[in-house]
């Protein structure tokens, strides 16, 4: 069992650390499974309560490449300094890192600042290879690392239902090249 207390509350976690510590204490009184919090990729080092949780949770949308279709090899290379920083951070806190979210749109340039692409998704070209390469790289980089607890893929639609109207460009790997990568 695992419960995530919150996701990407960038200012709140920095300004109200005591609130979060008290919240963790209250949750532990009634919930006995593992706990985490999901920090955004550029804010995980600013969380003052990792010692109160079971995992360091990170939404792993690290910008890696501005290329339209970077190769998995190039993305693995781009991950290296990030991976080393995460490993060091994990060692300092003596906790595994869990990617509470990871995923890529299936569009040109998806391994860049993906959140910026969402606003202009209708104008972008479908690029399943870029998405597949990005997912392939993240799995190559982290799957054998002891400090990595795994991750939760963003997003998977039950029976293909629920997307916002651009399924072929969305984060889901369903019925795309990336799904084949995940099956191996």
Tab-separated table of N, CA and C in Angstrom:
chain	number	residue	atom	x	y	z
A	1	UNK	N	0.835	-1.189	0.000
A	1	UNK	CA	0.000	0.000	0.000
A	1	UNK	C	0.871	1.240	0.000
A	2	UNK	N	0.385	2.252	-0.680
A	2	UNK	CA	1.114	3.507	-0.793
A	2	UNK	C	0.108	4.638	-0.913
A	3	UNK	N	0.371	5.723	-0.201
A	3	UNK	CA	-0.480	6.902	-0.274
A	3	UNK	C	0.396	8.116	-0.523
A	4	UNK	N	0.006	8.926	-1.483
A	4	UNK	CA	0.715	10.158	-1.802
A	4	UNK	C	-0.058	11.324	-1.183
A	5	UNK	N	0.607	12.075	-0.319
A	5	UNK	CA	-0.034	13.154	0.425
A	5	UNK	C	-0.373	14.386	-0.406
A	6	UNK	N	0.312	14.580	-1.488
A	6	UNK	CA	0.069	15.755	-2.307
A	6	UNK	C	0.988	15.745	-3.507
A	7	UNK	N	0.675	16.589	-4.460
A	7	UNK	CA	1.426	16.625	-5.707
A	7	UNK	C	1.739	18.057	-6.116
A	8	UNK	N	3.016	18.363	-6.216
A	8	UNK	CA	3.508	19.599	-6.809
A	8	UNK	C	2.978	20.869	-6.155
A	9	UNK	N	2.905	20.881	-4.830
A	9	UNK	CA	2.549	22.102	-4.102
A	9	UNK	C	3.834	22.886	-3.832
A	10	UNK	N	4.386	23.463	-4.862
A	10	UNK	CA	5.719	24.047	-4.809
A	10	UNK	C	5.896	25.071	-3.682
A	11	UNK	N	5.030	26.039	-3.585
A	11	UNK	CA	5.182	27.082	-2.566
A	11	UNK	C	4.770	26.593	-1.187
A	12	UNK	N	3.708	25.840	-1.112
A	12	UNK	CA	3.196	25.377	0.172
A	12	UNK	C	4.219	24.529	0.923
A	13	UNK	N	4.891	23.627	0.225
A	13	UNK	CA	5.841	22.749	0.914
A	13	UNK	C	7.062	23.509	1.412
A	14	UNK	N	7.412	24.580	0.731
A	14	UNK	CA	8.544	25.383	1.174
A	14	UNK	C	8.152	26.323	2.314
A	15	UNK	N	6.980	26.939	2.203
A	15	UNK	CA	6.571	27.954	3.170
A	15	UNK	C	5.875	27.371	4.399
A	16	UNK	N	5.331	26.141	4.279
A	16	UNK	CA	4.553	25.571	5.377
A	16	UNK	C	5.041	24.176	5.745
A	17	UNK	N	6.328	24.023	5.901
A	17	UNK	CA	6.922	22.722	6.189
A	17	UNK	C	6.315	22.094	7.451
A	18	UNK	N	6.117	22.883	8.497
A	18	UNK	CA	5.547	22.349	9.740
A	18	UNK	C	4.139	21.804	9.535
A	19	UNK	N	3.352	22.461	8.701
A	19	UNK	CA	2.027	21.956	8.368
A	19	UNK	C	2.126	20.551	7.786
A	20	UNK	N	3.050	20.358	6.835
A	20	UNK	CA	3.199	19.063	6.171
A	20	UNK	C	3.674	17.994	7.146
A	21	UNK	N	4.571	18.362	8.049
A	21	UNK	CA	5.042	17.404	9.057
A	21	UNK	C	3.884	16.987	9.959
A	22	UNK	N	3.072	17.939	10.368
A	22	UNK	CA	1.906	17.616	11.199
A	22	UNK	C	0.900	16.770	10.426
A	23	UNK	N	0.708	17.075	9.151
A	23	UNK	CA	-0.192	16.284	8.314
A	23	UNK	C	0.292	14.841	8.223
A	24	UNK	N	1.570	14.656	8.025
A	24	UNK	CA	2.140	13.305	7.962
A	24	UNK	C	1.886	12.559	9.268
A	25	UNK	N	2.101	13.240	10.386
A	25	UNK	CA	1.862	12.622	11.698
A	25	UNK	C	0.401	12.212	11.853
A	26	UNK	N	-0.517	13.067	11.423
A	26	UNK	CA	-1.944	12.759	11.535
A	26	UNK	C	-2.335	11.596	10.617
A	27	UNK	N	-1.818	11.590	9.410
A	27	UNK	CA	-2.127	10.501	8.473
A	27	UNK	C	-1.606	9.179	9.013
A	28	UNK	N	-0.408	9.180	9.583
A	28	UNK	CA	0.175	7.938	10.119
A	28	UNK	C	-0.646	7.349	11.270
A	29	UNK	N	-1.436	8.164	11.937
A	29	UNK	CA	-2.289	7.663	13.019
A	29	UNK	C	-3.404	6.760	12.498
A	30	UNK	N	-3.823	6.995	11.247
A	30	UNK	CA	-4.943	6.230	10.700
A	30	UNK	C	-4.577	5.370	9.492
A	31	UNK	N	-3.439	5.630	8.896
A	31	UNK	CA	-3.016	4.886	7.711
A	31	UNK	C	-1.659	4.258	7.997
A	32	UNK	N	-1.537	2.967	7.734
A	32	UNK	CA	-0.316	2.263	8.117
A	32	UNK	C	0.500	1.764	6.937
A	33	UNK	N	0.146	2.199	5.748
A	33	UNK	CA	0.941	1.865	4.567
A	33	UNK	C	2.064	2.868	4.387
A	34	UNK	N	2.757	2.754	3.284
A	34	UNK	CA	3.865	3.654	2.946
A	34	UNK	C	3.317	5.008	2.503
A	35	UNK	N	4.103	6.052	2.787
A	35	UNK	CA	3.723	7.415	2.423
A	35	UNK	C	4.791	8.072	1.558
A	36	UNK	N	4.337	8.912	0.662
A	36	UNK	CA	5.234	9.754	-0.110
A	36	UNK	C	4.551	11.080	-0.384
A	37	UNK	N	5.295	11.963	-0.979
A	37	UNK	CA	4.810	13.233	-1.499
A	37	UNK	C	5.390	13.334	-2.908
A	38	UNK	N	4.702	13.976	-3.824
A	38	UNK	CA	5.165	14.086	-5.210
A	38	UNK	C	5.652	15.500	-5.496
A	39	UNK	N	6.973	15.678	-5.447
A	39	UNK	CA	7.577	16.976	-5.756
A	39	UNK	C	7.793	17.086	-7.259
A	40	UNK	N	7.672	18.285	-7.775
A	40	UNK	CA	7.976	18.490	-9.186
A	40	UNK	C	9.487	18.399	-9.366
A	41	UNK	N	9.918	18.038	-10.541
A	41	UNK	CA	11.316	17.734	-10.845
A	41	UNK	C	12.291	18.831	-10.426
A	42	UNK	N	11.899	20.081	-10.462
A	42	UNK	CA	12.833	21.174	-10.155
A	42	UNK	C	12.715	21.672	-8.716
A	43	UNK	N	11.974	20.925	-7.883
A	43	UNK	CA	11.745	21.390	-6.513
A	43	UNK	C	12.001	20.315	-5.457
A	44	UNK	N	12.362	19.115	-5.859
A	44	UNK	CA	12.486	18.023	-4.888
A	44	UNK	C	13.513	18.304	-3.797
A	45	UNK	N	14.541	19.077	-4.108
A	45	UNK	CA	15.581	19.345	-3.101
A	45	UNK	C	15.145	20.396	-2.078
A	46	UNK	N	14.000	21.024	-2.287
A	46	UNK	CA	13.506	22.052	-1.364
A	46	UNK	C	12.473	21.532	-0.370
A	47	UNK	N	12.278	20.231	-0.347
A	47	UNK	CA	11.285	19.646	0.549
A	47	UNK	C	11.960	19.349	1.887
A	48	UNK	N	11.386	19.873	2.966
A	48	UNK	CA	12.011	19.740	4.280
A	48	UNK	C	11.491	18.593	5.125
A	49	UNK	N	10.713	17.694	4.529
A	49	UNK	CA	10.126	16.625	5.340
A	49	UNK	C	10.330	15.237	4.741
A	50	UNK	N	11.318	15.069	3.874
A	50	UNK	CA	11.561	13.739	3.306
A	50	UNK	C	11.848	12.714	4.392
A	51	UNK	N	12.463	13.132	5.474
A	51	UNK	CA	12.788	12.182	6.554
A	51	UNK	C	11.534	11.624	7.227
A	52	UNK	N	10.398	12.252	7.027
A	52	UNK	CA	9.132	11.796	7.621
A	52	UNK	C	8.380	10.805	6.724
A	53	UNK	N	8.876	10.618	5.501
A	53	UNK	CA	8.177	9.805	4.508
A	53	UNK	C	8.953	8.535	4.182
A	54	UNK	N	8.308	7.618	3.486
A	54	UNK	CA	8.943	6.352	3.132
A	54	UNK	C	9.692	6.409	1.810
A	55	UNK	N	9.268	7.280	0.910
A	55	UNK	CA	9.912	7.439	-0.387
A	55	UNK	C	10.040	8.921	-0.704
A	56	UNK	N	11.063	9.258	-1.473
A	56	UNK	CA	11.182	10.575	-2.078
A	56	UNK	C	10.423	10.493	-3.398
A	57	UNK	N	9.328	11.203	-3.502
A	57	UNK	CA	8.505	11.159	-4.706
A	57	UNK	C	8.793	12.334	-5.625
A	58	UNK	N	9.008	12.031	-6.897
A	58	UNK	CA	9.330	13.088	-7.860
A	58	UNK	C	8.518	12.898	-9.136
A	59	UNK	N	7.874	13.977	-9.571
A	59	UNK	CA	7.274	14.009	-10.902
A	59	UNK	C	8.426	14.251	-11.872
A	60	UNK	N	8.804	13.226	-12.606
A	60	UNK	CA	10.072	13.208	-13.344
A	60	UNK	C	9.944	13.746	-14.765
A	61	UNK	N	9.616	15.014	-14.868
A	61	UNK	CA	9.501	15.652	-16.175
A	61	UNK	C	10.735	16.501	-16.483
A	62	UNK	N	11.900	15.979	-16.142
A	62	UNK	CA	13.150	16.685	-16.371
A	62	UNK	C	13.324	16.971	-17.868
A	63	UNK	N	13.616	18.224	-18.238
A	63	UNK	CA	13.874	18.515	-19.642
A	63	UNK	C	15.225	17.916	-20.048
A	64	UNK	N	15.225	17.122	-21.112
A	64	UNK	CA	16.419	16.385	-21.506
A	64	UNK	C	16.988	16.798	-22.856
A	65	UNK	N	16.135	17.130	-23.801
A	65	UNK	CA	16.596	17.415	-25.157
A	65	UNK	C	15.555	18.241	-25.901
A	66	UNK	N	16.028	19.170	-26.697
A	66	UNK	CA	15.124	19.961	-27.535
A	66	UNK	C	14.997	19.379	-28.940
A	67	UNK	N	15.707	18.286	-29.209
A	67	UNK	CA	15.593	17.636	-30.519
A	67	UNK	C	14.163	17.147	-30.735
A	68	UNK	N	13.722	17.158	-31.975
A	68	UNK	CA	12.376	16.685	-32.287
A	68	UNK	C	12.223	15.198	-32.001
A	69	UNK	N	13.245	14.412	-32.341
A	69	UNK	CA	13.224	12.968	-32.098
A	69	UNK	C	14.593	12.534	-31.585
A	70	UNK	N	14.896	12.820	-30.330
A	70	UNK	CA	16.187	12.385	-29.806
A	70	UNK	C	16.230	10.862	-29.707
A	71	UNK	N	17.400	10.305	-29.914
A	71	UNK	CA	17.543	8.852	-29.797
A	71	UNK	C	17.515	8.452	-28.327
A	72	UNK	N	17.181	7.203	-28.077
A	72	UNK	CA	17.223	6.696	-26.702
A	72	UNK	C	18.631	6.832	-26.143
A	73	UNK	N	19.633	6.575	-26.973
A	73	UNK	CA	21.037	6.682	-26.539
A	73	UNK	C	21.357	8.105	-26.089
A	74	UNK	N	20.934	9.102	-26.867
A	74	UNK	CA	21.178	10.500	-26.495
A	74	UNK	C	20.442	10.873	-25.205
A	75	UNK	N	19.253	10.341	-25.042
A	75	UNK	CA	18.488	10.634	-23.825
A	75	UNK	C	19.094	9.948	-22.602
A	76	UNK	N	19.585	8.737	-22.772
A	76	UNK	CA	20.287	8.059	-21.673
A	76	UNK	C	21.473	8.918	-21.237
A	77	UNK	N	22.189	9.442	-22.209
A	77	UNK	CA	23.326	10.321	-21.915
A	77	UNK	C	22.849	11.582	-21.166
A	78	UNK	N	21.753	12.176	-21.606
A	78	UNK	CA	21.222	13.384	-20.969
A	78	UNK	C	20.765	13.116	-19.536
A	79	UNK	N	20.324	11.889	-19.267
A	79	UNK	CA	19.880	11.524	-17.924
A	79	UNK	C	21.045	11.384	-16.928
A	80	UNK	N	22.249	11.145	-17.407
A	80	UNK	CA	23.350	10.789	-16.509
A	80	UNK	C	23.600	11.782	-15.372
A	81	UNK	N	23.744	13.078	-15.618
A	81	UNK	CA	23.963	13.986	-14.481
A	81	UNK	C	22.756	14.061	-13.541
A	82	UNK	N	21.571	13.934	-14.103
A	82	UNK	CA	20.359	13.939	-13.270
A	82	UNK	C	20.324	12.685	-12.418
A	83	UNK	N	20.626	11.553	-13.033
A	83	UNK	CA	20.631	10.286	-12.301
A	83	UNK	C	21.632	10.327	-11.150
A	84	UNK	N	22.805	10.870	-11.401
A	84	UNK	CA	23.820	10.947	-10.342
A	84	UNK	C	23.351	11.862	-9.208
A	85	UNK	N	22.726	12.977	-9.553
A	85	UNK	CA	22.203	13.887	-8.524
A	85	UNK	C	21.099	13.206	-7.718
A	86	UNK	N	20.239	12.460	-8.382
A	86	UNK	CA	19.168	11.748	-7.680
A	86	UNK	C	19.736	10.655	-6.775
A	87	UNK	N	20.727	9.952	-7.264
A	87	UNK	CA	21.369	8.909	-6.457
A	87	UNK	C	22.003	9.514	-5.203
A	88	UNK	N	22.714	10.617	-5.374
A	88	UNK	CA	23.310	11.301	-4.222
A	88	UNK	C	22.241	11.769	-3.247
A	89	UNK	N	21.164	12.320	-3.776
A	89	UNK	CA	20.077	12.798	-2.931
A	89	UNK	C	19.446	11.638	-2.161
A	90	UNK	N	19.249	10.535	-2.838
A	90	UNK	CA	18.715	9.333	-2.204
A	90	UNK	C	19.636	8.862	-1.081
A	91	UNK	N	20.925	8.864	-1.333
A	91	UNK	CA	21.892	8.431	-0.317
A	91	UNK	C	21.897	9.362	0.891
A	92	UNK	N	21.841	10.658	0.654
A	92	UNK	CA	21.821	11.633	1.754
A	92	UNK	C	20.618	11.406	2.658
A	93	UNK	N	19.476	11.111	2.053
A	93	UNK	CA	18.241	10.948	2.823
A	93	UNK	C	17.958	9.493	3.193
A	94	UNK	N	18.792	8.590	2.712
A	94	UNK	CA	18.643	7.157	2.979
A	94	UNK	C	17.228	6.674	2.634
A	95	UNK	N	16.764	7.101	1.458
A	95	UNK	CA	15.429	6.725	0.975
A	95	UNK	C	15.490	6.498	-0.526
A	96	UNK	N	14.694	5.550	-0.983
A	96	UNK	CA	14.571	5.335	-2.416
A	96	UNK	C	13.760	6.457	-3.051
A	97	UNK	N	14.037	6.684	-4.313
A	97	UNK	CA	13.291	7.663	-5.092
A	97	UNK	C	12.248	6.938	-5.928
A	98	UNK	N	11.042	7.445	-5.867
A	98	UNK	CA	9.912	6.914	-6.614
A	98	UNK	C	9.460	7.988	-7.593
A	99	UNK	N	9.413	7.659	-8.873
A	99	UNK	CA	8.868	8.609	-9.834
A	99	UNK	C	7.348	8.531	-9.743
A	100	UNK	N	6.774	9.495	-9.046
A	100	UNK	CA	5.335	9.518	-8.821
A	100	UNK	C	4.574	9.831	-10.101
A	101	UNK	N	5.289	10.388	-11.067
A	101	UNK	CA	4.773	10.560	-12.428
A	101	UNK	C	5.963	10.547	-13.368
A	102	UNK	N	5.803	9.873	-14.493
A	102	UNK	CA	6.722	10.035	-15.607
A	102	UNK	C	5.965	9.734	-16.882
A	103	UNK	N	6.322	10.409	-17.924
A	103	UNK	CA	5.661	10.189	-19.194
A	103	UNK	C	6.003	11.286	-20.176
A	104	UNK	N	5.614	11.046	-21.410
A	104	UNK	CA	5.943	11.962	-22.491
A	104	UNK	C	4.782	12.022	-23.471
A	105	UNK	N	4.497	13.205	-23.952
A	105	UNK	CA	3.542	13.346	-25.032
A	105	UNK	C	4.105	12.635	-26.258
A	106	UNK	N	3.274	12.196	-27.160
A	106	UNK	CA	3.764	11.572	-28.397
A	106	UNK	C	3.765	12.619	-29.516
A	107	UNK	N	4.641	13.612	-29.313
A	107	UNK	CA	4.777	14.722	-30.259
A	107	UNK	C	6.256	15.070	-30.428
A	108	UNK	N	6.550	15.847	-31.477
A	108	UNK	CA	7.901	16.362	-31.674
A	108	UNK	C	8.376	17.091	-30.420
A	109	UNK	N	9.625	16.832	-30.030
A	109	UNK	CA	10.226	17.566	-28.919
A	109	UNK	C	9.742	17.184	-27.538
A	110	UNK	N	9.144	16.021	-27.390
A	110	UNK	CA	8.503	15.650	-26.119
A	110	UNK	C	9.471	15.471	-24.951
A	111	UNK	N	10.778	15.338	-25.215
A	111	UNK	CA	11.742	15.167	-24.119
A	111	UNK	C	12.272	16.506	-23.617
A	112	UNK	N	11.654	17.566	-24.055
A	112	UNK	CA	12.026	18.911	-23.615
A	112	UNK	C	11.131	19.305	-22.442
A	113	UNK	N	10.751	20.551	-22.397
A	113	UNK	CA	9.853	21.059	-21.352
A	113	UNK	C	8.425	20.698	-21.741
A	114	UNK	N	8.050	19.464	-21.460
A	114	UNK	CA	6.785	18.909	-21.957
A	114	UNK	C	5.558	19.717	-21.531
A	115	UNK	N	5.597	20.290	-20.348
A	115	UNK	CA	4.449	21.075	-19.867
A	115	UNK	C	4.208	22.304	-20.747
A	116	UNK	N	5.234	22.809	-21.396
A	116	UNK	CA	5.070	23.939	-22.306
A	116	UNK	C	4.423	23.504	-23.618
A	117	UNK	N	4.587	22.240	-23.957
A	117	UNK	CA	4.011	21.725	-25.193
A	117	UNK	C	2.498	21.531	-25.096
A	118	UNK	N	2.012	21.322	-23.886
A	118	UNK	CA	0.582	21.042	-23.701
A	118	UNK	C	-0.305	22.156	-24.243
A	119	UNK	N	0.131	23.398	-24.086
A	119	UNK	CA	-0.670	24.538	-24.536
A	119	UNK	C	-0.781	24.634	-26.053
A	120	UNK	N	0.166	24.059	-26.756
A	120	UNK	CA	0.150	24.150	-28.218
A	120	UNK	C	0.088	22.765	-28.864
A	121	UNK	N	-0.459	21.811	-28.149
A	121	UNK	CA	-0.458	20.425	-28.611
A	121	UNK	C	-1.153	20.241	-29.955
A	122	UNK	N	-2.201	20.994	-30.211
A	122	UNK	CA	-2.937	20.832	-31.476
A	122	UNK	C	-2.090	21.199	-32.688
A	123	UNK	N	-1.099	22.060	-32.498
A	123	UNK	CA	-0.244	22.488	-33.609
A	123	UNK	C	0.976	21.589	-33.799
A	124	UNK	N	1.231	20.691	-32.864
A	124	UNK	CA	2.423	19.840	-32.928
A	124	UNK	C	2.181	18.576	-33.745
A	125	UNK	N	3.254	18.065	-34.297
A	125	UNK	CA	3.196	16.839	-35.092
A	125	UNK	C	3.257	15.611	-34.196
A	126	UNK	N	2.485	14.608	-34.510
A	126	UNK	CA	2.548	13.325	-33.814
A	126	UNK	C	3.942	12.741	-34.029
A	127	UNK	N	4.524	12.225	-32.945
A	127	UNK	CA	5.850	11.627	-33.031
A	127	UNK	C	5.941	10.496	-32.013
A	128	UNK	N	5.461	9.333	-32.406
A	128	UNK	CA	5.493	8.179	-31.512
A	128	UNK	C	6.912	7.714	-31.237
A	129	UNK	N	7.809	7.886	-32.173
A	129	UNK	CA	9.201	7.464	-31.969
A	129	UNK	C	9.854	8.274	-30.858
A	130	UNK	N	9.589	9.564	-30.809
A	130	UNK	CA	10.169	10.404	-29.753
A	130	UNK	C	9.681	9.944	-28.383
A	131	UNK	N	8.387	9.670	-28.262
A	131	UNK	CA	7.831	9.190	-26.999
A	131	UNK	C	8.434	7.840	-26.625
A	132	UNK	N	8.511	6.921	-27.567
A	132	UNK	CA	9.063	5.592	-27.301
A	132	UNK	C	10.530	5.684	-26.881
A	133	UNK	N	11.303	6.523	-27.553
A	133	UNK	CA	12.709	6.693	-27.195
A	133	UNK	C	12.862	7.258	-25.787
A	134	UNK	N	12.009	8.201	-25.435
A	134	UNK	CA	12.086	8.816	-24.106
A	134	UNK	C	11.744	7.810	-23.010
A	135	UNK	N	10.726	7.014	-23.226
A	135	UNK	CA	10.366	5.990	-22.235
A	135	UNK	C	11.436	4.907	-22.182
A	136	UNK	N	11.948	4.521	-23.316
A	136	UNK	CA	13.031	3.552	-23.368
A	136	UNK	C	14.229	4.052	-22.547
A	137	UNK	N	14.594	5.309	-22.718
A	137	UNK	CA	15.748	5.874	-22.012
A	137	UNK	C	15.547	5.895	-20.503
A	138	UNK	N	14.379	6.282	-20.058
A	138	UNK	CA	14.146	6.343	-18.611
A	138	UNK	C	14.235	4.942	-17.994
A	139	UNK	N	13.720	3.957	-18.694
A	139	UNK	CA	13.793	2.588	-18.188
A	139	UNK	C	15.219	2.060	-18.220
A	140	UNK	N	15.965	2.362	-19.286
A	140	UNK	CA	17.369	1.955	-19.351
A	140	UNK	C	18.179	2.577	-18.222
A	141	UNK	N	17.934	3.827	-17.948
A	141	UNK	CA	18.708	4.550	-16.930
A	141	UNK	C	18.445	4.077	-15.510
A	142	UNK	N	17.203	3.792	-15.211
A	142	UNK	CA	16.839	3.618	-13.810
A	142	UNK	C	16.458	2.201	-13.389
A	143	UNK	N	16.056	1.362	-14.294
A	143	UNK	CA	15.491	0.068	-13.878
A	143	UNK	C	16.454	-0.800	-13.087
A	144	UNK	N	17.741	-0.650	-13.262
A	144	UNK	CA	18.695	-1.473	-12.512
A	144	UNK	C	19.299	-0.743	-11.314
A	145	UNK	N	18.840	0.454	-11.049
A	145	UNK	CA	19.387	1.248	-9.939
A	145	UNK	C	18.672	0.927	-8.624
A	146	UNK	N	19.437	0.588	-7.608
A	146	UNK	CA	18.871	0.232	-6.303
A	146	UNK	C	18.181	1.423	-5.633
A	147	UNK	N	18.614	2.634	-5.929
A	147	UNK	CA	18.006	3.798	-5.286
A	147	UNK	C	16.646	4.143	-5.881
A	148	UNK	N	16.311	3.544	-7.023
A	148	UNK	CA	15.054	3.846	-7.708
A	148	UNK	C	14.008	2.806	-7.352
A	149	UNK	N	12.894	3.255	-6.814
A	149	UNK	CA	11.815	2.356	-6.393
A	149	UNK	C	10.832	2.055	-7.521
A	150	UNK	N	10.980	2.705	-8.663
A	150	UNK	CA	10.061	2.518	-9.775
A	150	UNK	C	9.308	3.800	-10.062
A	151	UNK	N	8.215	3.660	-10.780
A	151	UNK	CA	7.481	4.860	-11.128
A	151	UNK	C	6.076	4.571	-11.610
A	152	UNK	N	5.293	5.615	-11.650
A	152	UNK	CA	3.916	5.564	-12.120
A	152	UNK	C	3.822	6.319	-13.444
A	153	UNK	N	3.415	5.606	-14.462
A	153	UNK	CA	3.317	6.158	-15.802
A	153	UNK	C	2.133	7.111	-15.913
A	154	UNK	N	2.370	8.256	-16.498
A	154	UNK	CA	1.324	9.233	-16.776
A	154	UNK	C	1.083	9.201	-18.270
A	155	UNK	N	0.026	8.840	-18.751
A	155	UNK	CA	-1.207	8.380	-18.238
A	155	UNK	C	-1.700	7.172	-19.003
A	156	UNK	N	-2.601	6.459	-18.389
A	156	UNK	CA	-3.169	5.259	-18.983
A	156	UNK	C	-4.678	5.381	-18.867
A	157	UNK	N	-5.362	5.266	-19.990
A	157	UNK	CA	-6.805	5.421	-20.005
A	157	UNK	C	-7.484	4.054	-20.023
A	158	UNK	N	-8.314	3.747	-19.034
A	158	UNK	CA	-9.051	2.475	-19.061
A	158	UNK	C	-9.883	2.384	-20.339
A	159	UNK	N	-9.664	1.332	-21.077
A	159	UNK	CA	-10.383	1.117	-22.336
A	159	UNK	C	-10.246	2.281	-23.312
A	160	UNK	N	-9.156	3.025	-23.183
A	160	UNK	CA	-8.927	4.159	-24.089
A	160	UNK	C	-9.852	5.331	-23.852
A	161	UNK	N	-10.583	5.335	-22.749
A	161	UNK	CA	-11.569	6.384	-22.462
A	161	UNK	C	-10.994	7.428	-21.519
A	162	UNK	N	-11.351	8.687	-21.731
A	162	UNK	CA	-11.018	9.734	-20.777
A	162	UNK	C	-10.038	10.776	-21.270
A	163	UNK	N	-9.428	10.569	-22.428
A	163	UNK	CA	-8.458	11.551	-22.901
A	163	UNK	C	-9.157	12.848	-23.277
A	164	UNK	N	-8.355	13.880	-23.439
A	164	UNK	CA	-8.889	15.220	-23.672
A	164	UNK	C	-9.161	15.526	-25.135
A	165	UNK	N	-9.184	14.526	-25.998
A	165	UNK	CA	-9.517	14.773	-27.388
A	165	UNK	C	-8.338	14.751	-28.345
A	166	UNK	N	-7.160	14.419	-27.852
A	166	UNK	CA	-5.996	14.335	-28.728
A	166	UNK	C	-5.202	13.080	-28.375
A	167	UNK	N	-5.879	11.966	-28.355
A	167	UNK	CA	-5.316	10.688	-27.944
A	167	UNK	C	-3.996	10.390	-28.645
A	168	UNK	N	-3.914	10.650	-29.935
A	168	UNK	CA	-2.716	10.317	-30.699
A	168	UNK	C	-1.507	11.150	-30.280
A	169	UNK	N	-1.728	12.258	-29.572
A	169	UNK	CA	-0.634	13.125	-29.114
A	169	UNK	C	-0.467	13.114	-27.599
A	170	UNK	N	-1.384	12.496	-26.907
A	170	UNK	CA	-1.409	12.526	-25.448
A	170	UNK	C	-0.247	11.737	-24.840
A	171	UNK	N	-0.115	11.843	-23.530
A	171	UNK	CA	0.932	11.142	-22.791
A	171	UNK	C	0.770	9.622	-22.847
A	172	UNK	N	-0.418	9.146	-23.032
A	172	UNK	CA	-0.614	7.710	-22.988
A	172	UNK	C	0.240	6.998	-24.046
A	173	UNK	N	0.841	5.860	-23.670
A	173	UNK	CA	1.564	5.047	-24.641
A	173	UNK	C	0.670	3.994	-25.296
A	174	UNK	N	-0.601	3.973	-24.924
A	174	UNK	CA	-1.526	2.951	-25.426
A	174	UNK	C	-1.598	2.954	-26.943
A	175	UNK	N	-1.526	1.765	-27.503
A	175	UNK	CA	-1.564	1.507	-28.945
A	175	UNK	C	-0.570	2.381	-29.726
A	176	UNK	N	0.574	2.654	-29.109
A	176	UNK	CA	1.647	3.424	-29.727
A	176	UNK	C	2.946	2.632	-29.597
A	177	UNK	N	3.992	3.097	-30.253
A	177	UNK	CA	5.296	2.440	-30.163
A	177	UNK	C	5.767	2.297	-28.720
A	178	UNK	N	5.489	3.275	-27.889
A	178	UNK	CA	5.945	3.251	-26.495
A	178	UNK	C	5.338	2.086	-25.712
A	179	UNK	N	4.156	1.653	-26.073
A	179	UNK	CA	3.540	0.522	-25.375
A	179	UNK	C	4.400	-0.730	-25.562
A	180	UNK	N	4.970	-0.901	-26.733
A	180	UNK	CA	5.833	-2.055	-26.986
A	180	UNK	C	7.076	-2.011	-26.102
A	181	UNK	N	7.611	-0.837	-25.878
A	181	UNK	CA	8.782	-0.677	-25.002
A	181	UNK	C	8.415	-1.095	-23.578
A	182	UNK	N	7.263	-0.691	-23.136
A	182	UNK	CA	6.837	-0.994	-21.765
A	182	UNK	C	6.567	-2.484	-21.562
A	183	UNK	N	6.221	-3.185	-22.603
A	183	UNK	CA	5.919	-4.609	-22.487
A	183	UNK	C	7.169	-5.450	-22.275
A	184	UNK	N	8.347	-4.921	-22.639
A	184	UNK	CA	9.587	-5.695	-22.514
A	184	UNK	C	10.233	-5.529	-21.195
